[in-house]
């Protein structure tokens, strides 16, 4: 009994192996046919191999006869090949996991705790100063994900005096945590608004309806001006960034986007624009009616206490994603399976980041791939993996024998084994013949056609391009915009047209397109060598927006602290009065905390004619009482000499002691100093002189009396006269 498997029922992508069993299940000799092409041109030699598989002796003098459509073509003696017979081995199944090992990276934002108090001061309408201090220290906290966080609205607890001028200033007292910056603003916080304009999480305002076209026009010019709400004047300064913002623009300021451009251009003070944050005055110089104008600023000083921290702690987690795979190998063959990056990306999807981390703040990367054997029923398969080539290899290290032997004869050993002339289906068959009888036979069908490209598939038998050897059923589909496998689909199984490098802020976003090597490649721009700060884009395409990945002194750098060695920038307050603005330098990629050359405000020193507290007024009248210039040892005011002349009088001998004013060296009005009249409460030297003269007169009187007694006694003693009188 013979069973023949028709090759037409097998997929065109597999090699046709025809197994014919002689004498049913108890057959001991079989014929296997491998037809490699299946489709042939007329006269083309058939390409394949016939194998005789047996577990009993092959009859002596047996031959292997080849037939085309039942007609014998040629034969070969079996004994000529039997000496090359080898054992047959069973196919050994196995299983393995291919695994992606990777890392997820993100920054934790630990809560920063601090304490605070605040104060306010200003001047009254009469020019006197007022001040309110809150001594209670209050605890609070903030983390980096909250931006500029609203902490407290102090206007709900106190108000400036009723007669206060519109110059109230609010101050926060140092909070003790160097990782927290506190500031007093008119408004801040998520969901808050200032002057009906929304505030970003970072505390910045981008006013709605900022349209200079509707402003007043300065006569004789193309300038436009208006007044909006008050704003922090310094926040419009070029290069000014604070609290992680602004996000949309490189820094605070007024921006102009010319027609046809998508890049906003900063408008410099005095050249392109003029502004005054206190009054809200803004002027656009040489207004361009075709351009778009925008502004971003921080709200001005106010009663709302706000807090911000940039403190982040890098965190990461290791992960692995396995995928179960299987295969089989038969000794002495080798199993190989190469994976493409696209195939692995589909097979091994990256795991999500922790649920509490924003996807835009988390990056994931595959560090390596690995393979581990998971099943080996015969305990005889070894699996290995080439990381560089992404290829799995398996060998049967302990082969399993079937107790069968086999020898093979190539089709090319049979003379005239060629495709016949008539087009259509034909049969090739082989029989092991002994003494005129077929011991075992096998056959396979093949097709003769006009195969112009010689790829083994006829144009009329499914080859959709019979002039291209690489296009036919069973070919490999490559990325080229055509149907290589003739199955009606173009580039199937490839991600052509799908988005790639597509995550929030990605500068490398694109779509998969076909590359010259036949693979699908992303057409997006390549990553930038460095992260550009402040553009809200992931320039280096590592999954993080506006970060800078260097580690400096153990601190991961962000765009807020990024700088180049040798860079400097202003710091401290403005140069007003005795105050001087300083500079801070870039050290190891970070802005130094030291503000070199900065001189801050000091308590006002009255009478030195200097603006010590840097409020724009020398000898601040809100602090210092008026002092007469007529007793300061200087020639000032309208004096014609040192403390004389003008309002001081008394230069050149002029009498100042009766002019009704306190001048020259007087200690009161027309008293004290050179004036003979003493001022109330002024003792002077007269009491001392009077007492001294009195003492001298008393001593003189006593001496005179003593002298007279002595003289009188001397006159009586010689003669003894008058003794009675003296007694």
XYZ file of C-alpha atoms in Angstrom:
727
model
C 0.000 0.000 0.000
C 1.405 3.401 -0.924
C 0.381 6.804 0.502
C 1.408 9.912 -1.419
C 1.299 13.480 0.010
C 0.548 15.999 -2.733
C 2.885 19.003 -2.539
C 0.109 21.355 -3.604
C -1.463 21.180 -0.142
C 1.673 22.508 1.568
C 2.394 26.244 2.033
C 4.620 27.732 -0.637
C 6.923 29.163 2.053
C 7.952 25.689 3.264
C 10.222 23.212 1.480
C 8.195 20.353 0.081
C 9.074 17.081 1.729
C 7.062 14.151 0.402
C 6.895 11.145 2.616
C 5.626 7.961 1.056
C 5.068 4.994 3.335
C 5.466 1.590 1.696
C 3.278 -1.279 2.891
C 1.280 0.907 5.297
C 2.206 1.364 8.945
C 4.472 -1.683 8.952
C 6.681 -0.322 6.149
C 10.360 -0.494 6.967
C 11.651 1.390 3.899
C 10.314 4.821 2.848
C 11.058 7.314 0.125
C 11.226 11.064 0.965
C 11.223 13.671 -1.816
C 12.321 17.294 -1.387
C 11.426 19.519 -4.341
C 13.088 22.891 -3.757
C 11.446 24.997 -6.497
C 8.012 23.553 -7.268
C 7.716 25.751 -10.404
C 9.917 25.324 -13.499
C 10.404 26.628 -16.994
C 10.301 24.078 -19.822
C 13.611 22.207 -20.008
C 14.775 23.478 -16.592
C 16.497 20.836 -14.423
C 14.501 19.825 -11.395
C 16.066 20.881 -8.108
C 15.744 18.680 -5.049
C 16.713 15.483 -3.287
C 15.372 11.967 -2.803
C 16.123 10.094 0.416
C 15.780 6.382 1.206
C 15.005 5.893 4.883
C 15.133 2.377 6.280
C 15.552 0.242 9.388
C 16.119 -3.077 7.535
C 18.638 -4.033 4.869
C 18.115 -2.534 1.450
C 17.865 -5.318 -1.166
C 21.106 -5.935 -2.979
C 21.348 -4.665 -6.540
C 18.381 -2.344 -5.874
C 18.200 0.848 -7.866
C 16.450 4.196 -7.451
C 14.461 5.020 -10.588
C 13.246 8.557 -11.452
C 9.989 9.116 -13.389
C 8.376 12.159 -15.041
C 4.646 11.757 -15.419
C 5.086 7.989 -14.938
C 7.782 7.563 -17.595
C 11.168 6.369 -16.384
C 13.878 8.955 -17.032
C 17.025 7.600 -15.386
C 18.231 5.599 -12.386
C 21.016 5.276 -9.831
C 22.317 2.183 -8.026
C 21.344 2.342 -4.355
C 24.539 0.603 -3.281
C 26.555 3.536 -4.651
C 25.048 5.771 -1.973
C 24.169 3.313 0.788
C 27.680 3.486 2.154
C 27.000 7.133 3.059
C 23.932 6.256 5.094
C 23.594 8.012 8.452
C 21.346 7.525 11.403
C 18.105 9.453 11.417
C 17.357 11.603 14.487
C 14.103 12.797 15.929
C 13.171 16.456 16.084
C 13.534 17.675 19.700
C 11.112 20.424 20.851
C 12.101 23.077 23.358
C 10.798 26.306 24.820
C 12.487 29.545 25.864
C 11.719 33.020 27.115
C 13.193 36.013 25.366
C 13.271 38.840 27.878
C 13.837 42.584 27.749
C 15.673 43.928 30.799
C 15.344 47.649 31.320
C 15.134 50.631 33.604
C 12.494 53.257 34.292
C 13.881 56.630 35.411
C 12.048 59.503 37.035
C 12.493 62.219 39.604
C 10.753 62.006 42.955
C 9.530 65.298 44.387
C 9.808 64.881 48.161
C 7.789 67.289 50.239
C 9.864 70.134 51.655
C 8.837 71.450 55.065
C 9.502 75.006 56.161
C 8.215 77.666 58.527
C 7.504 81.310 57.856
C 6.308 84.641 59.137
C 5.780 87.883 57.262
C 5.629 91.633 57.578
C 4.479 94.680 55.677
C 5.439 98.344 55.695
C 4.798 101.561 53.853
C 4.189 105.273 54.411
C 1.164 107.264 55.451
C -0.200 110.248 53.610
C 1.560 112.511 56.125
C 4.891 110.946 55.165
C 5.356 108.913 58.327
C 6.246 105.238 58.107
C 4.139 102.318 59.252
C 5.083 98.671 59.693
C 3.293 95.483 60.732
C 5.161 92.312 61.733
C 3.761 88.875 62.403
C 6.023 87.101 64.857
C 4.212 83.768 64.870
C 6.177 81.127 62.976
C 3.828 78.939 60.935
C 4.722 75.530 59.441
C 4.012 74.724 55.777
C 5.248 72.456 52.996
C 5.654 72.314 49.216
C 6.985 69.909 46.601
C 8.424 70.473 43.149
C 5.378 69.132 41.317
C 3.197 71.922 42.749
C 5.048 74.741 40.988
C 4.646 78.069 42.799
C 2.266 76.977 45.545
C -0.275 79.225 47.256
C 0.393 79.184 51.012
C -1.493 82.052 52.646
C -3.428 85.200 51.808
C -2.382 87.667 54.490
C -4.881 90.296 53.314
C -7.564 88.258 55.042
C -5.839 88.868 58.371
C -4.692 92.475 58.234
C -4.976 95.554 56.122
C -2.688 98.574 55.763
C -3.657 101.672 57.808
C -6.499 103.705 56.380
C -4.221 106.635 55.635
C -1.518 104.485 53.991
C -0.142 105.492 50.633
C -0.222 103.099 47.723
C 3.328 101.929 48.441
C 2.758 98.915 50.698
C 5.484 96.294 50.475
C 5.101 92.751 51.776
C 8.045 90.689 52.947
C 8.390 87.036 53.876
C 10.781 86.147 56.688
C 13.468 83.532 55.971
C 11.926 80.085 56.253
C 15.045 78.128 57.267
C 14.884 75.528 54.480
C 17.458 76.267 51.746
C 15.493 74.111 49.295
C 12.430 76.365 49.522
C 12.004 79.826 48.006
C 9.195 81.970 49.404
C 7.841 85.135 47.838
C 5.020 87.611 48.407
C 2.898 88.121 45.300
C -0.449 89.544 44.335
C -1.530 85.997 43.362
C -0.166 82.476 42.804
C -1.217 78.841 42.865
C -2.863 76.249 40.634
C -6.267 77.329 39.414
C -5.763 80.920 40.555
C -6.033 84.043 38.426
C -4.590 87.541 38.434
C -6.503 90.418 36.831
C -8.842 87.811 35.295
C -5.912 86.076 33.624
C -5.072 82.459 34.477
C -1.841 81.771 36.327
C 0.353 78.850 35.290
C 1.455 76.285 37.843
C 4.825 78.034 37.928
C 3.171 81.343 38.914
C 3.483 83.116 35.544
C 0.751 85.076 33.800
C 0.144 85.117 30.047
C -2.612 87.751 29.672
C -5.535 87.022 27.427
C -6.349 89.535 24.712
C -2.889 91.116 24.625
C -3.450 92.989 21.353
C -1.395 96.139 20.706
C -3.424 96.745 17.536
C -6.200 98.102 19.772
C -3.882 100.364 21.810
C -3.324 104.105 21.540
C -0.993 105.272 18.798
C 1.772 107.681 19.720
C 1.393 110.763 17.512
C 3.811 110.955 14.612
C 5.083 107.383 15.157
C 4.078 103.777 14.628
C 4.425 103.159 18.378
C 1.457 101.798 20.345
C 0.960 102.198 24.100
C -1.505 101.287 26.829
C -1.703 100.462 30.529
C -2.563 97.000 31.798
C -2.559 95.568 35.306
C 0.552 96.040 37.474
C 3.272 93.388 37.131
C 6.700 92.497 38.458
C 8.887 94.830 36.435
C 11.976 92.648 36.799
C 10.209 89.554 35.480
C 10.272 91.047 31.961
C 14.046 91.301 32.067
C 15.831 89.250 29.413
C 16.977 85.909 30.790
C 14.767 86.134 33.884
C 13.347 82.740 34.904
C 12.006 81.742 38.276
C 9.952 79.001 39.921
C 10.451 76.678 36.928
C 8.833 79.033 34.438
C 7.730 80.373 32.147
C 7.307 77.133 30.258
C 6.119 78.411 26.887
C 8.761 81.117 26.476
C 12.512 81.017 27.165
C 12.086 83.669 29.885
C 9.768 86.462 30.958
C 9.135 89.405 28.684
C 7.266 90.730 25.674
C 7.518 88.581 22.539
C 6.817 89.220 18.888
C 6.146 86.445 16.387
C 6.558 87.826 12.842
C 4.114 86.789 10.153
C 5.079 83.462 8.592
C 7.230 82.487 11.565
C 6.545 80.240 14.526
C 9.426 81.520 16.635
C 8.666 84.297 19.148
C 11.355 86.984 19.406
C 12.077 88.747 22.708
C 11.494 92.520 22.626
C 14.313 94.360 24.391
C 13.668 97.288 26.668
C 14.318 100.643 25.037
C 14.858 99.130 21.589
C 11.636 97.278 20.905
C 9.453 98.111 23.893
C 9.174 100.188 27.061
C 7.348 99.167 30.215
C 6.719 100.148 33.831
C 5.439 97.317 36.009
C 4.221 99.579 38.806
C 1.775 101.459 36.578
C 1.282 98.681 34.020
C 2.423 101.015 31.217
C 3.602 99.270 28.021
C 4.727 100.768 24.726
C 5.539 98.783 21.587
C 8.120 100.584 19.465
C 7.592 100.352 15.693
C 4.461 98.244 16.029
C 4.094 95.555 13.338
C 0.421 95.064 12.536
C 1.104 91.692 10.868
C 2.929 90.205 13.830
C 1.588 88.516 16.929
C 2.539 90.031 20.309
C 2.484 88.211 23.649
C 3.645 88.941 27.184
C 4.413 86.772 30.197
C 5.187 88.119 33.652
C 5.031 87.402 37.363
C 2.371 89.160 39.447
C 3.787 92.060 41.481
C 4.517 92.156 45.192
C 1.390 91.556 47.190
C -0.157 89.979 50.289
C -0.180 86.364 49.067
C 2.597 84.142 50.416
C 3.815 81.640 47.807
C 6.418 78.879 47.991
C 8.437 76.912 45.443
C 11.038 74.177 45.604
C 13.123 72.636 42.799
C 14.124 69.741 45.065
C 14.008 66.442 43.224
C 15.467 63.042 44.043
C 16.348 60.772 41.115
C 14.660 57.384 41.323
C 14.620 54.314 39.142
C 13.388 50.768 39.009
C 14.635 47.739 37.155
C 12.160 45.624 35.231
C 11.997 42.671 32.898
C 9.387 41.688 30.314
C 9.485 38.059 29.075
C 7.783 36.477 26.084
C 7.394 32.713 25.686
C 8.804 31.240 22.473
C 9.261 27.687 21.195
C 11.144 25.752 18.560
C 12.536 22.351 17.637
C 15.880 21.095 16.416
C 17.051 17.797 14.917
C 20.600 16.619 15.113
C 22.894 17.609 13.464
C 20.989 20.682 12.325
C 21.012 24.050 14.105
C 17.975 26.096 15.047
C 18.342 29.868 14.592
C 15.876 32.694 15.087
C 16.909 36.344 14.547
C 14.720 39.112 15.958
C 14.451 42.654 14.619
C 14.138 45.660 16.933
C 10.622 46.252 15.644
C 9.665 42.646 16.353
C 11.034 42.830 19.889
C 9.266 46.145 20.514
C 5.975 44.515 19.561
C 6.709 41.257 21.387
C 8.048 42.902 24.562
C 6.045 46.095 25.306
C 7.645 48.370 27.869
C 5.964 48.314 31.287
C 4.255 51.483 32.557
C 5.971 53.826 34.982
C 4.744 53.964 38.596
C 1.168 55.214 38.778
C 2.064 58.275 40.839
C 4.608 59.522 38.271
C 3.508 61.605 35.297
C 4.261 59.742 32.040
C 5.993 62.843 30.694
C 8.340 62.839 33.708
C 9.350 59.194 33.339
C 11.679 57.649 30.791
C 12.031 53.958 30.048
C 14.902 52.248 28.325
C 15.825 48.701 27.356
C 19.272 47.892 28.697
C 19.656 44.428 27.195
C 17.850 41.311 25.972
C 18.344 37.797 27.230
C 17.143 34.276 26.580
C 16.522 31.480 29.073
C 15.469 27.944 28.231
C 12.130 27.063 29.846
C 11.375 23.554 28.587
C 13.384 20.646 27.184
C 11.390 17.366 27.219
C 14.326 15.332 25.875
C 16.846 17.086 28.103
C 19.129 17.310 25.110
C 18.841 20.871 23.723
C 21.178 23.773 24.433
C 19.917 27.322 23.774
C 22.154 30.385 23.445
C 21.624 34.044 22.555
C 23.747 36.561 20.672
C 22.954 39.958 22.224
C 24.555 41.951 19.399
C 22.782 40.066 16.593
C 19.576 39.483 18.622
C 19.697 35.849 17.483
C 18.653 32.682 19.317
C 20.579 29.493 18.506
C 19.714 25.945 19.619
C 21.570 22.678 19.052
C 20.716 19.081 19.929
C 23.610 18.407 22.265
C 22.176 14.969 23.143
C 20.544 13.712 19.905
C 17.594 11.353 20.004
C 17.925 8.483 17.480
C 14.938 6.955 15.658
C 16.898 3.741 14.890
C 16.483 4.682 11.237
C 19.222 5.106 8.666
C 19.056 7.085 5.464
C 20.991 8.026 2.370
C 20.137 10.789 -0.109
C 20.637 11.342 -3.824
C 20.427 14.799 -5.396
C 18.174 15.370 -8.397
C 21.239 16.470 -10.341
C 22.569 12.869 -10.229
C 19.689 11.706 -12.416
C 20.257 12.363 -16.119
C 17.550 14.198 -18.057
C 15.519 14.912 -14.937
C 14.073 18.097 -16.476
C 10.731 19.848 -16.706
C 8.835 18.750 -19.815
C 7.763 21.152 -22.546
C 4.004 21.292 -22.024
C 2.880 23.927 -19.552
C 0.818 22.838 -16.583
C 0.987 20.345 -13.696
C 3.317 17.351 -13.790
C 4.554 14.624 -11.444
C 8.042 13.552 -10.435
C 8.326 10.213 -8.677
C 11.051 7.855 -7.414
C 10.921 4.151 -6.660
C 13.335 1.797 -4.939
C 13.250 -1.142 -7.386
C 14.570 -4.629 -6.693
C 14.330 -7.426 -9.239
C 11.799 -5.430 -11.208
C 9.515 -4.731 -8.269
C 9.020 -1.412 -6.509
C 9.906 -1.845 -2.849
C 8.833 1.709 -1.980
C 7.849 4.761 -3.978
C 7.112 8.441 -3.556
C 5.951 11.262 -5.794
C 5.502 15.036 -5.838
C 3.693 17.431 -8.145
C 5.372 20.383 -9.836
C 4.286 22.995 -12.361
C 5.805 23.944 -15.687
C 5.183 27.558 -16.553
C 6.669 30.673 -18.079
C 8.809 31.663 -15.033
C 10.539 34.664 -16.563
C 12.515 35.637 -13.478
C 13.511 32.125 -12.471
C 12.266 32.481 -8.932
C 10.517 29.113 -9.104
C 7.021 30.562 -9.280
C 5.169 31.051 -12.535
C 3.379 34.204 -13.452
C 0.168 32.281 -13.885
C 0.674 30.369 -10.641
C 0.650 33.272 -8.192
C 3.815 35.236 -9.064
C 2.476 38.786 -9.158
C 5.679 40.068 -10.789
C 7.253 37.407 -12.944
C 10.036 39.776 -13.948
C 11.426 40.225 -10.418
C 13.175 37.290 -8.790
C 12.529 38.675 -5.292
C 8.739 38.867 -5.746
C 6.722 35.660 -5.510
C 4.658 33.687 -3.011
C 6.909 32.514 -0.226
C 9.300 35.439 -0.557
C 10.186 37.592 2.446
C 8.143 40.782 2.792
C 10.486 43.730 3.004
C 9.758 47.409 3.483
C 9.671 48.836 -0.036
C 6.101 49.920 -0.741
C 5.217 46.839 -2.815
C 3.679 43.387 -2.356
C 6.704 41.053 -2.228
C 4.743 37.936 -1.217
C 1.901 38.349 -3.720
C -0.728 38.063 -1.018
C -2.434 41.352 -1.869
C -0.930 43.257 1.092
C 1.877 45.802 0.953
C 4.536 45.881 3.679
C 2.320 43.785 5.949
C 3.701 43.062 9.384
C 5.765 46.256 9.278
C 4.855 49.454 11.189
C 4.933 51.694 8.099
C 2.956 54.894 8.688
C 2.735 54.397 12.443
C 4.014 57.100 14.786
C 7.467 56.641 16.262
C 9.289 58.405 19.101
C 5.883 59.739 19.998
C 5.714 61.016 23.564
C 4.847 64.420 25.028
C 7.411 67.035 24.001
C 9.424 64.670 21.796
C 11.666 66.488 19.314
C 12.304 63.199 17.487
C 8.685 62.438 16.609
C 8.077 60.954 13.186
C 6.513 57.980 11.406
C 7.965 54.688 10.269
C 9.010 54.721 6.614
C 10.895 52.273 4.450
C 14.670 52.540 4.497
C 17.094 51.510 1.777
C 17.941 48.236 3.542
C 14.306 47.082 3.443
C 13.563 47.677 7.112
C 11.118 50.155 8.640
C 12.908 53.167 10.136
C 11.680 56.250 11.973
C 11.913 59.392 9.834
C 11.874 61.739 12.835
C 14.826 64.034 13.546
C 17.681 62.547 15.497
C 18.186 63.514 19.149
C 20.041 66.707 19.956
C 23.380 66.362 21.695
C 22.179 68.634 24.499
C 18.833 69.512 26.020
C 17.711 73.023 25.073
C 16.305 74.636 28.184
C 12.956 76.344 28.418
C 11.405 75.246 25.105
C 9.133 72.600 26.651
C 10.616 69.956 24.326
C 12.558 66.751 24.836
C 15.465 67.720 22.579
C 17.733 64.777 23.383
C 14.798 62.345 23.141
C 15.403 60.558 26.423
C 11.780 60.881 27.551
C 12.405 63.891 29.813
C 11.478 67.484 28.987
C 13.900 70.343 29.729
C 16.203 68.243 31.884
C 19.968 68.186 31.915
C 21.275 64.767 32.797
C 24.724 65.587 34.181
C 25.401 64.917 37.827
C 27.296 67.806 39.448
C 28.453 67.408 43.047
C 25.916 64.632 43.438
C 23.021 66.826 42.276
C 21.173 66.028 39.027
C 21.086 69.156 36.909
C 17.882 70.551 35.414
C 17.461 73.322 32.908
C 16.802 75.762 35.739
C 20.386 75.318 36.976
C 22.093 74.689 33.629
C 24.862 77.077 32.646
C 28.214 77.056 30.926
C 31.575 77.586 32.646
C 32.483 81.268 32.613
C 28.878 82.478 32.360
C 27.754 85.239 34.718
C 24.391 86.817 35.392
C 23.114 89.670 37.564
C 21.961 88.923 41.075
C 20.767 90.854 44.089
C 18.781 94.049 43.996
C 19.214 96.920 41.553
C 21.950 99.542 41.923
C 20.033 102.286 43.734
C 21.520 104.640 46.301
C 24.256 102.865 48.225
C 23.044 99.436 46.984
C 24.931 97.682 44.230
C 23.813 94.819 42.018
C 26.193 91.844 42.046
C 26.959 88.958 39.726
C 26.826 85.206 40.209
C 29.086 82.842 38.283
C 28.659 79.439 36.680
C 30.651 76.823 38.605
C 30.646 73.174 37.512
C 27.486 73.654 35.473
C 25.513 75.319 38.289
C 24.837 78.907 39.186
C 26.734 79.710 42.343
C 24.702 80.759 45.353
C 27.255 83.538 46.062
C 26.315 86.986 44.740
C 29.668 88.728 44.358
C 29.799 92.502 44.726
C 26.210 92.772 45.889
C 25.487 95.480 48.465
C 22.060 95.334 50.051
C 20.022 98.016 51.822
C 21.024 99.144 55.326
C 19.204 101.198 57.956
C 19.083 104.850 56.936
C 21.838 106.964 58.553
C 20.434 110.430 59.069
C 22.574 113.394 58.192
C 25.115 111.652 55.934
C 23.239 112.756 52.793
C 23.223 109.161 51.494
C 20.448 106.772 50.481
C 21.417 103.941 52.843
C 18.138 102.019 52.628
C 18.137 102.277 48.823
C 14.626 103.621 48.402
C 15.732 106.459 46.150
C 15.829 109.135 48.877
C 18.909 110.368 50.691
C 18.304 110.926 54.412
C 14.879 109.348 53.947
C 12.408 111.905 55.371
C 10.174 109.070 56.540
C 13.013 108.066 58.892
C 15.111 111.196 59.480
C 13.866 114.451 61.083
C 15.029 117.684 59.419
C 18.412 118.783 60.835
C 19.687 122.355 60.715
C 22.741 122.712 58.527
C 23.999 125.559 60.674
C 25.667 123.337 63.251
C 27.100 120.448 61.190
C 30.587 121.848 60.633
C 30.020 121.956 56.854
C 29.446 124.694 54.333
C 26.187 123.519 52.836
C 22.719 124.748 52.060
C 22.839 128.460 51.195
C 25.726 129.188 53.594
C 28.534 131.542 52.582
C 30.885 129.944 55.080
C 31.001 127.041 57.503
C 27.709 127.213 59.412
C 27.275 130.911 58.607
C 25.707 133.030 55.970
C 22.412 132.553 54.227
C 19.805 131.213 56.593
C 22.507 130.697 59.223
C 23.392 134.443 59.390
C 26.411 135.742 61.335
C 29.092 135.656 58.689
C 31.379 138.691 58.990
C 30.463 139.614 62.567
C 26.726 139.766 62.099
C 24.815 139.452 65.383
C 22.712 136.258 65.366
C 21.587 136.452 68.979
C 18.568 138.602 68.306
C 17.316 137.501 64.875
C 14.585 135.175 66.166
C 16.004 131.945 64.638
C 18.256 129.165 65.851
C 21.427 129.552 63.854
C 25.196 129.586 63.973
C 26.326 127.700 67.133
C 23.212 128.417 69.189
C 21.606 125.713 71.289
C 18.226 127.334 71.032
C 16.574 130.406 69.485
C 18.972 133.297 70.207
C 20.469 131.519 73.197
C 23.434 129.344 73.942
C 26.701 129.207 72.084
C 28.177 132.666 71.607
C 24.967 134.343 72.783
C 25.091 135.744 76.356
C 21.591 134.529 77.066
C 21.531 131.022 78.395
C 18.971 128.553 77.075
C 16.443 127.046 79.477
C 18.114 124.302 81.434
C 21.569 125.553 80.488
C 23.682 126.188 83.693
C 26.876 127.310 82.061
C 29.911 128.492 84.219
C 28.294 131.325 86.156
C 27.232 129.322 89.224
C 30.720 127.922 89.527
C 32.313 131.372 89.192
C 29.930 132.882 91.764
C 30.678 130.207 94.323
C 34.411 130.516 93.701
C 34.396 134.315 94.180
C 32.413 133.927 97.414
C 34.889 131.470 98.823
C 37.790 133.775 97.964
C 36.124 136.762 99.671
C 35.468 134.780 102.847
C 39.074 133.629 103.000
C 40.316 137.166 102.476
C 38.059 138.553 105.272
C 39.278 135.919 107.736
C 42.894 136.656 106.970
C 42.381 140.397 107.498
C 40.762 139.954 110.948
C 43.509 137.565 112.030
C 46.142 140.075 110.948
C 44.537 142.960 112.881
C 44.449 140.936 116.103
C 48.074 140.083 115.767
C 49.038 143.698 115.184
C 47.009 144.937 118.107
C 48.553 142.430 120.552
C 52.052 143.383 119.459
C 51.414 147.059 120.249
C 50.453 146.374 123.890
C 53.191 144.011 124.995
C 56.291 146.366 125.268
C 54.876 148.813 127.729
C 52.077 146.879 129.226
C 49.663 149.667 128.545
C 46.130 148.864 127.657
C 46.262 145.351 129.015
C 43.056 145.851 130.933
C 41.266 147.012 127.894
C 42.222 143.960 126.046
C 41.037 141.784 128.756
